[in-house]
Coordinates of N, CA and C in Angstrom, one line a residue:
X10 N 4.4 18.3 -26.1 CA 4.5 16.8 -26.7 C 5.4 16.1 -25.7
X11 N 5.0 14.9 -25.5 CA 5.8 13.9 -24.5 C 6.9 13.3 -25.0
X12 N 8.0 13.4 -24.2 CA 9.1 12.9 -24.6 C 9.4 11.3 -24.1
X13 N 10.2 10.8 -24.8 CA 10.5 9.3 -24.1 C 11.1 9.1 -22.5
X14 N 11.7 10.2 -22.4 CA 12.1 10.3 -20.9 C 11.1 10.5 -20.1
X15 N 10.4 11.4 -20.6 CA 9.0 11.8 -19.7 C 8.3 10.7 -19.5
X16 N 7.8 9.8 -20.6 CA 7.0 8.5 -20.3 C 7.8 7.7 -19.4
X17 N 9.0 7.4 -19.8 CA 9.6 6.3 -18.7 C 9.7 7.0 -17.3
X18 N 9.9 8.1 -17.0 CA 9.8 8.5 -15.5 C 8.3 8.4 -15.0
X19 N 7.6 8.6 -15.9 CA 6.0 8.5 -15.6 C 5.6 7.0 -15.3
X20 N 6.2 6.3 -16.0 CA 5.6 4.7 -16.0 C 6.9 3.9 -15.7
X21 N 7.7 4.3 -14.9 CA 9.0 3.6 -14.6 C 8.7 2.2 -13.7
X22 N 7.8 2.2 -12.8 CA 7.3 1.2 -12.1 C 6.7 0.1 -12.8
X23 N 5.7 0.6 -13.7 CA 4.8 -0.2 -14.7 C 5.7 -1.1 -15.6
X24 N 6.7 -0.2 -16.2 CA 7.6 -0.7 -17.1 C 8.4 -1.8 -16.5
X25 N 8.9 -1.8 -15.3 CA 9.8 -2.6 -14.3 C 8.8 -3.8 -14.4
X26 N 7.5 -3.7 -13.9 CA 6.7 -4.8 -13.6 C 6.6 -5.6 -15.0
X27 N 6.4 -4.9 -15.9 CA 6.1 -5.6 -17.2 C 7.1 -6.4 -17.8
X28 N 8.5 -5.9 -17.6 CA 9.6 -6.7 -17.8 C 9.9 -7.9 -17.1
X29 N 9.7 -7.6 -15.7 CA 9.9 -8.7 -14.7 C 9.0 -10.0 -15.1
X30 N 7.7 -9.3 -15.5 CA 6.5 -10.4 -15.7 C 6.9 -11.2 -17.0
X31 N 7.3 -10.4 -18.0 CA 7.4 -10.8 -19.2 C 8.5 -12.1 -19.3
X32 N 9.8 -11.7 -18.3 CA 10.9 -12.6 -17.9 C 10.1 -13.9 -17.3
X33 N 9.4 -13.7 -16.4 CA 8.8 -14.8 -15.6 C 8.0 -15.8 -16.4
X34 N 7.1 -15.0 -17.3 CA 6.4 -15.9 -18.3 C 7.1 -16.8 -19.2
X35 N 8.1 -16.0 -19.9 CA 9.1 -17.0 -20.6 C 9.6 -18.2 -19.8
X36 N 10.1 -17.8 -18.6 CA 10.6 -18.9 -17.9 C 9.6 -20.1 -17.5
X37 N 8.5 -19.7 -17.3 CA 7.3 -20.5 -16.9 C 7.0 -21.5 -18.3
X38 N 6.9 -20.8 -19.4 CA 6.6 -21.5 -20.7 C 7.9 -22.4 -20.8
X39 N 9.1 -22.0 -20.8 CA 10.2 -23.0 -21.1 C 10.2 -24.0 -20.2
X40 N 10.1 -23.8 -18.8 CA 10.2 -25.0 -17.8 C 8.9 -25.7 -18.0
X41 N 7.9 -25.2 -18.4 CA 6.6 -26.1 -18.6 C 6.9 -27.2 -19.8
X42 N 7.6 -26.6 -21.0 CA 7.9 -27.3 -22.1 C 8.9 -28.3 -21.6
X43 N 10.1 -28.0 -20.9 CA 10.9 -28.9 -20.5 C 10.5 -30.1 -19.6
X44 N 9.5 -29.7 -18.7 CA 8.8 -30.7 -17.8 C 8.2 -31.9 -18.8
X45 N 7.7 -31.5 -19.9 CA 6.9 -32.5 -20.8 C 7.7 -33.4 -21.4
X46 N 9.0 -32.6 -22.0 CA 10.0 -33.5 -22.8 C 10.4 -34.4 -21.5
X47 N 10.7 -34.1 -20.6 CA 11.1 -35.1 -19.5 C 10.0 -36.2 -19.1
X48 N 8.7 -35.9 -19.1 CA 7.9 -36.6 -18.8 C 7.7 -37.7 -19.8
X49 N 8.0 -37.3 -21.2 CA 7.9 -38.3 -22.5 C 9.2 -39.1 -22.6
X50 N 10.2 -38.9 -21.7 CA 11.4 -39.8 -21.7 C 11.0 -41.3 -21.3
X51 N 11.9 -42.3 -21.8 CA 11.5 -43.5 -21.6 C 12.1 -44.1 -20.2
X52 N 12.9 -43.3 -19.7 CA 13.7 -43.4 -18.3 C 12.5 -43.2 -17.2
X53 N 12.6 -44.2 -16.3 CA 11.7 -43.7 -15.0 C 12.1 -42.5 -14.2
X54 N 13.4 -42.5 -14.1 CA 14.2 -41.1 -13.5 C 13.6 -39.9 -14.0
X55 N 13.9 -39.8 -15.3 CA 13.6 -38.6 -16.2 C 12.1 -38.3 -16.1
X56 N 11.1 -39.3 -15.8 CA 9.8 -39.1 -15.7 C 9.5 -38.5 -14.4
X57 N 10.1 -39.0 -13.4 CA 9.9 -38.6 -11.9 C 10.4 -37.1 -11.9
X58 N 11.8 -36.8 -12.8 CA 12.1 -35.2 -12.6 C 11.1 -34.6 -13.3
X59 N 10.7 -34.7 -14.6 CA 9.7 -34.3 -15.2 C 8.5 -33.9 -14.4
X60 N 8.1 -34.7 -13.9 CA 6.9 -34.7 -12.8 C 7.0 -33.5 -11.8
X61 N 8.2 -33.6 -11.2 CA 8.7 -32.7 -10.1 C 8.6 -31.3 -10.6
X62 N 9.6 -31.3 -12.0 CA 9.7 -29.9 -12.6 C 8.5 -29.3 -12.9
X63 N 7.4 -30.1 -13.2 CA 6.2 -29.6 -13.7 C 5.6 -28.7 -12.7
X64 N 5.9 -29.1 -11.2 CA 5.2 -28.1 -10.4 C 5.8 -26.8 -10.2
X65 N 7.2 -26.5 -10.8 CA 7.7 -25.1 -10.6 C 6.9 -24.3 -11.4
X66 N 6.5 -24.4 -12.8 CA 5.8 -23.4 -13.5 C 4.3 -23.1 -13.0
X67 N 3.9 -24.2 -12.2 CA 2.5 -24.1 -11.7 C 2.5 -23.1 -10.3
X68 N 3.7 -23.3 -9.7 CA 3.7 -22.5 -8.3 C 4.0 -21.0 -9.0
X69 N 5.0 -21.0 -9.7 CA 5.5 -19.6 -10.5 C 4.2 -18.9 -10.9
X70 N 3.3 -19.6 -11.6 CA 2.2 -19.1 -12.3 C 1.3 -18.5 -11.1
X71 N 1.2 -19.2 -10.1 CA 0.2 -18.8 -9.1 C 0.8 -17.8 -8.4
X72 N 2.0 -17.5 -8.0 CA 2.6 -16.5 -7.4 C 2.7 -15.3 -8.2
X73 N 2.8 -15.4 -9.5 CA 2.7 -14.2 -10.6 C 1.4 -13.6 -10.3
X74 N 0.3 -14.5 -10.6 CA -1.0 -13.9 -10.6 C -1.3 -13.4 -9.3
X75 N -1.1 -13.9 -8.1 CA -1.5 -13.4 -6.8 C -0.5 -12.1 -6.7
X76 N 0.6 -11.8 -7.0 CA 1.2 -10.5 -6.9 C 0.6 -9.3 -7.8
X77 N 0.4 -9.9 -9.0 CA -0.3 -9.1 -10.0 C -1.5 -8.5 -9.3
X78 N -2.5 -9.2 -8.8 CA -3.7 -8.8 -8.4 C -3.5 -7.9 -7.0
X79 N -2.4 -8.4 -6.5 CA -2.3 -7.6 -5.2 C -1.8 -6.2 -5.6
X80 N -1.0 -6.1 -6.5 CA -0.4 -4.7 -6.9 C -1.6 -3.9 -7.5
X81 N -2.5 -4.7 -8.3 CA -3.7 -4.0 -8.9 C -4.7 -3.4 -7.9
X82 N -5.0 -4.1 -6.8 CA -5.7 -3.8 -5.9 C -5.2 -2.6 -5.0
X83 N -3.9 -2.8 -4.9 CA -3.1 -1.5 -4.0 C -3.5 -0.4 -4.7
X84 N -3.2 -0.5 -6.1 CA -3.2 0.8 -7.0 C -4.7 1.4 -7.0
X85 N -5.7 0.4 -7.1 CA -7.1 0.8 -6.8 C -7.3 1.6 -5.6
X86 N -6.8 1.1 -4.6 CA -7.1 1.8 -3.3 C -6.3 3.0 -3.1
X87 N -5.2 3.2 -3.7 CA -4.5 4.7 -3.7 C -5.2 5.5 -4.5
X88 N -5.6 5.1 -5.7 CA -6.4 6.0 -6.4 C -7.5 6.6 -5.8
X89 N -8.1 5.7 -5.0 CA -9.4 6.1 -4.3 C -9.1 7.0 -3.1
X90 N -8.1 6.5 -2.5 CA -7.5 7.5 -1.3 C -7.0 8.7 -1.9
X91 N -6.6 8.9 -3.1 CA -6.1 10.2 -3.6 C -7.1 11.1 -4.1
X92 N -8.5 10.4 -4.6 CA -9.4 11.3 -5.2 C -10.4 11.8 -3.7
X93 N -10.0 11.0 -2.6 CA -10.7 11.6 -1.5 C -9.7 12.3 -0.6
X94 N -8.5 12.4 -1.1 CA -7.6 13.4 -0.4 C -6.9 12.6 1.1
X95 N -7.1 11.4 0.9 CA -6.6 10.9 2.1 C -5.2 9.9 2.1
X96 N -4.5 10.1 0.8 CA -3.1 9.6 0.9 C -2.3 10.2 1.9
X97 N -1.3 9.6 2.5 CA -0.3 10.1 3.2 C 0.7 11.0 2.6
X98 N 0.9 12.1 3.1 CA 2.0 13.0 2.9 C 3.1 12.7 2.8
X99 N 4.0 12.6 1.7 CA 5.4 12.3 1.7 C 6.3 13.5 2.1
X100 N 6.2 13.8 3.4 CA 7.0 15.0 3.9 C 8.1 14.7 4.9
X101 N 8.4 13.6 5.0 CA 9.4 13.1 5.9 C 11.1 13.4 5.2
X102 N 12.0 13.9 6.2 CA 13.2 14.3 5.5 C 13.9 12.9 4.9
X103 N 14.8 13.2 4.0 CA 15.5 12.3 3.3 C 16.9 12.4 3.6
X104 N 17.6 11.4 3.3 CA 19.1 11.4 3.3 C 19.5 12.0 2.1
X105 N 20.9 12.2 1.8 CA 21.1 12.7 0.4 C 20.8 11.5 -0.7
X106 N 20.9 10.3 -0.1 CA 20.7 9.3 -1.3 C 19.0 9.2 -1.3
X107 N 18.4 9.9 -0.8 CA 16.9 9.5 -1.2 C 16.2 8.7 -0.2
X108 N 16.9 8.2 0.9 CA 16.4 7.3 1.8 C 15.4 8.2 2.9
X109 N 14.5 7.8 3.5 CA 13.8 8.6 4.6 C 14.6 8.3 5.8
X110 N 14.7 9.4 6.5 CA 15.3 9.3 7.8 C 14.6 8.5 8.8
X111 N 15.2 7.5 9.2 CA 14.6 6.5 10.0 C 13.8 7.1 11.1
X112 N 14.6 8.1 12.1 CA 14.2 8.6 13.2 C 12.8 9.5 13.1
X113 N 12.9 10.1 11.8 CA 11.7 10.8 11.5 C 10.5 9.7 11.4
X114 N 10.7 8.9 10.5 CA 9.5 7.9 10.3 C 9.0 7.3 11.7
X115 N 10.0 7.1 12.5 CA 9.6 6.4 13.7 C 8.8 7.3 14.7
X116 N 9.2 8.6 14.3 CA 8.4 9.6 15.2 C 7.0 9.7 14.6
X117 N 7.0 9.7 13.4 CA 5.5 9.8 12.7 C 4.6 8.9 12.8
X118 N 5.2 7.4 13.2 CA 4.3 6.3 13.2 C 3.4 6.1 14.0
X119 N 3.6 6.7 15.2 CA 2.4 6.4 16.3 C 1.0 6.9 15.9
X120 N 1.2 7.9 15.0 CA -0.1 8.7 14.9 C -0.8 7.7 13.8
X121 N 0.0 7.0 12.9 CA -0.8 5.9 12.1 C -1.3 4.8 12.7
X122 N -0.6 4.3 13.7 CA -0.7 3.4 14.5 C -2.0 3.7 15.5
X123 N -2.2 4.7 16.1 CA -3.3 5.1 16.7 C -4.7 5.1 16.0
X124 N -4.6 5.8 14.8 CA -5.7 5.9 13.8 C -6.2 4.4 13.3
X125 N -5.3 3.6 13.3 CA -5.7 2.2 13.1 C -6.3 1.4 14.3
X126 N -5.9 1.7 15.3 CA -6.2 0.9 16.5 C -7.7 1.8 17.1
X127 N -7.9 3.0 16.5 CA -9.1 3.7 16.8 C -10.3 3.1 15.9
X128 N -9.9 2.8 14.6 CA -10.8 2.3 13.7 C -10.2 1.2 12.9
X129 N -10.2 -0.1 13.7 CA -9.5 -1.3 12.8 C -10.3 -2.0 11.8
X130 N -11.5 -1.4 11.6 CA -12.4 -2.2 10.4 C -12.2 -1.2 9.2
X131 N -11.4 0.0 9.0 CA -11.4 0.8 8.0 C -10.3 0.6 7.1
X132 N -10.4 0.3 6.1 CA -9.3 -0.1 5.0 C -8.3 0.9 4.8
X133 N -8.8 2.3 5.0 CA -8.2 3.6 4.7 C -6.9 3.5 5.9
X134 N -7.3 3.3 7.2 CA -6.1 3.3 8.2 C -5.2 2.5 7.8
X135 N -5.5 0.9 7.6 CA -4.5 0.4 7.4 C -3.6 0.5 6.0
X136 N -4.2 1.0 5.2 CA -3.5 1.5 4.0 C -2.4 2.6 4.3
X137 N -2.7 3.6 5.2 CA -1.7 4.7 5.6 C -1.0 4.0 6.7
X138 N -1.2 2.9 7.4 CA -0.3 2.2 8.2 C 0.7 1.6 7.6
X139 N 0.4 0.8 6.5 CA 1.2 0.2 5.8 C 2.3 0.9 5.1
X140 N 2.0 2.3 4.7 CA 2.8 3.3 4.3 C 3.8 3.8 5.6
X141 N 3.5 3.6 6.8 CA 4.0 4.2 8.1 C 5.1 3.1 8.2
X142 N 4.8 1.8 8.0 CA 5.8 0.8 8.4 C 6.8 0.8 7.3
X143 N 6.5 0.8 5.9 CA 7.4 1.0 4.6 C 8.4 2.2 5.0
X144 N 7.9 3.3 5.4 CA 8.9 4.3 5.8 C 9.6 4.0 6.8
X145 N 9.2 3.3 8.1 CA 10.1 2.9 8.9 C 10.9 1.8 8.7
X146 N 11.0 1.1 7.6 CA 11.6 0.3 7.1 C 11.3 -1.3 7.4
X147 N 10.2 -1.4 8.1 CA 9.7 -2.8 8.1 C 8.8 -3.1 6.9
X148 N 9.4 -3.6 6.0 CA 8.6 -4.0 4.7 C 7.7 -5.4 5.2
X149 N 8.1 -6.2 6.0 CA 7.2 -7.4 6.1 C 5.8 -7.0 6.8
X150 N 6.0 -6.0 7.7 CA 4.6 -5.7 8.5 C 3.9 -4.7 7.5
X151 N 4.7 -4.1 6.4 CA 4.0 -3.0 5.7 C 3.2 -3.7 4.6
X152 N 3.7 -5.0 4.2 CA 3.1 -5.8 3.3 C 1.9 -6.5 3.9
X153 N 1.8 -6.8 5.3 CA 0.9 -7.5 6.1 C -0.4 -6.4 6.1
X154 N 0.0 -5.2 6.6 CA -0.8 -4.2 6.9 C -1.7 -3.9 5.4
X155 N -0.9 -3.9 4.3 CA -1.6 -3.6 3.0 C -2.6 -4.7 2.6
X156 N -2.1 -6.0 2.9 CA -3.0 -7.1 2.7 C -4.4 -7.1 3.6
X157 N -4.0 -6.7 4.9 CA -5.3 -6.3 5.8 C -6.2 -5.4 5.1
X158 N -5.6 -4.3 4.7 CA -6.4 -3.2 4.1 C -7.0 -3.8 2.8
X159 N -6.5 -4.7 2.0 CA -7.2 -5.4 1.0 C -8.3 -6.0 1.3
X160 N -8.1 -6.8 2.3 CA -9.2 -7.6 2.8 C -10.4 -6.9 3.1
X161 N -10.1 -5.8 4.0 CA -11.2 -4.9 4.2 C -11.8 -4.2 3.2
X162 N -11.0 -3.9 2.3 CA -11.5 -3.3 1.0 C -12.3 -4.0 0.2
X163 N -12.0 -5.2 0.1 CA -13.0 -6.3 -0.8 C -14.2 -6.6 0.0
X164 N -14.2 -6.4 1.5 CA -15.5 -6.8 2.2 C -16.3 -5.7 1.9
X165 N -15.8 -4.5 1.9 CA -16.6 -3.3 1.7 C -18.1 -3.0 2.5
X166 N -17.8 -2.8 4.0 CA -18.9 -2.7 5.0 C -19.2 -1.3 4.7
X167 N -20.5 -0.7 5.0 CA -20.8 0.4 4.9 C -20.2 1.3 5.5
X168 N -19.9 2.6 5.1 CA -19.2 3.7 5.7 C -17.7 3.7 5.3
X169 N -17.1 2.4 5.1 CA -15.6 2.3 4.9 C -15.4 1.6 3.7
X170 N -16.4 1.3 2.7 CA -16.2 0.6 1.4 C -15.5 1.5 0.5
X171 N -15.5 0.8 -0.5 CA -15.2 1.6 -1.9 C -16.2 2.6 -2.5

């Protein structure tokens, strides 16, 4: 039988995403409603502020949808790689706090970089490169590599597709 603690450990990231998403949706609804209240005010300044304020929930909704789609696609790619046995092995040494030892990540990085340079049209190599960037602490490049993997994954050319 499953315990609540076991369920939480298993779904911790998803629960966090759900909580942040719910809070953002609440904020979007409230700000959207407030912008319409300002648009209905008789003062021209209030109307202008309401029009400007209307942009915030639109931008927030766009960003939320984009990030949720990115996360879902990343999860699909990870599941496929896992079923193929192609996920990178998490065997790098860690500090007592749980962080990956940077020098070990830097040593492992060239292998992933060489794999991607040898086959730049393969989403799987970009996915693994993204993990290598993340382990090395370069989140910006990790995210870009994952976006590149996602583009190739969606294209689905023969031999490297889904």
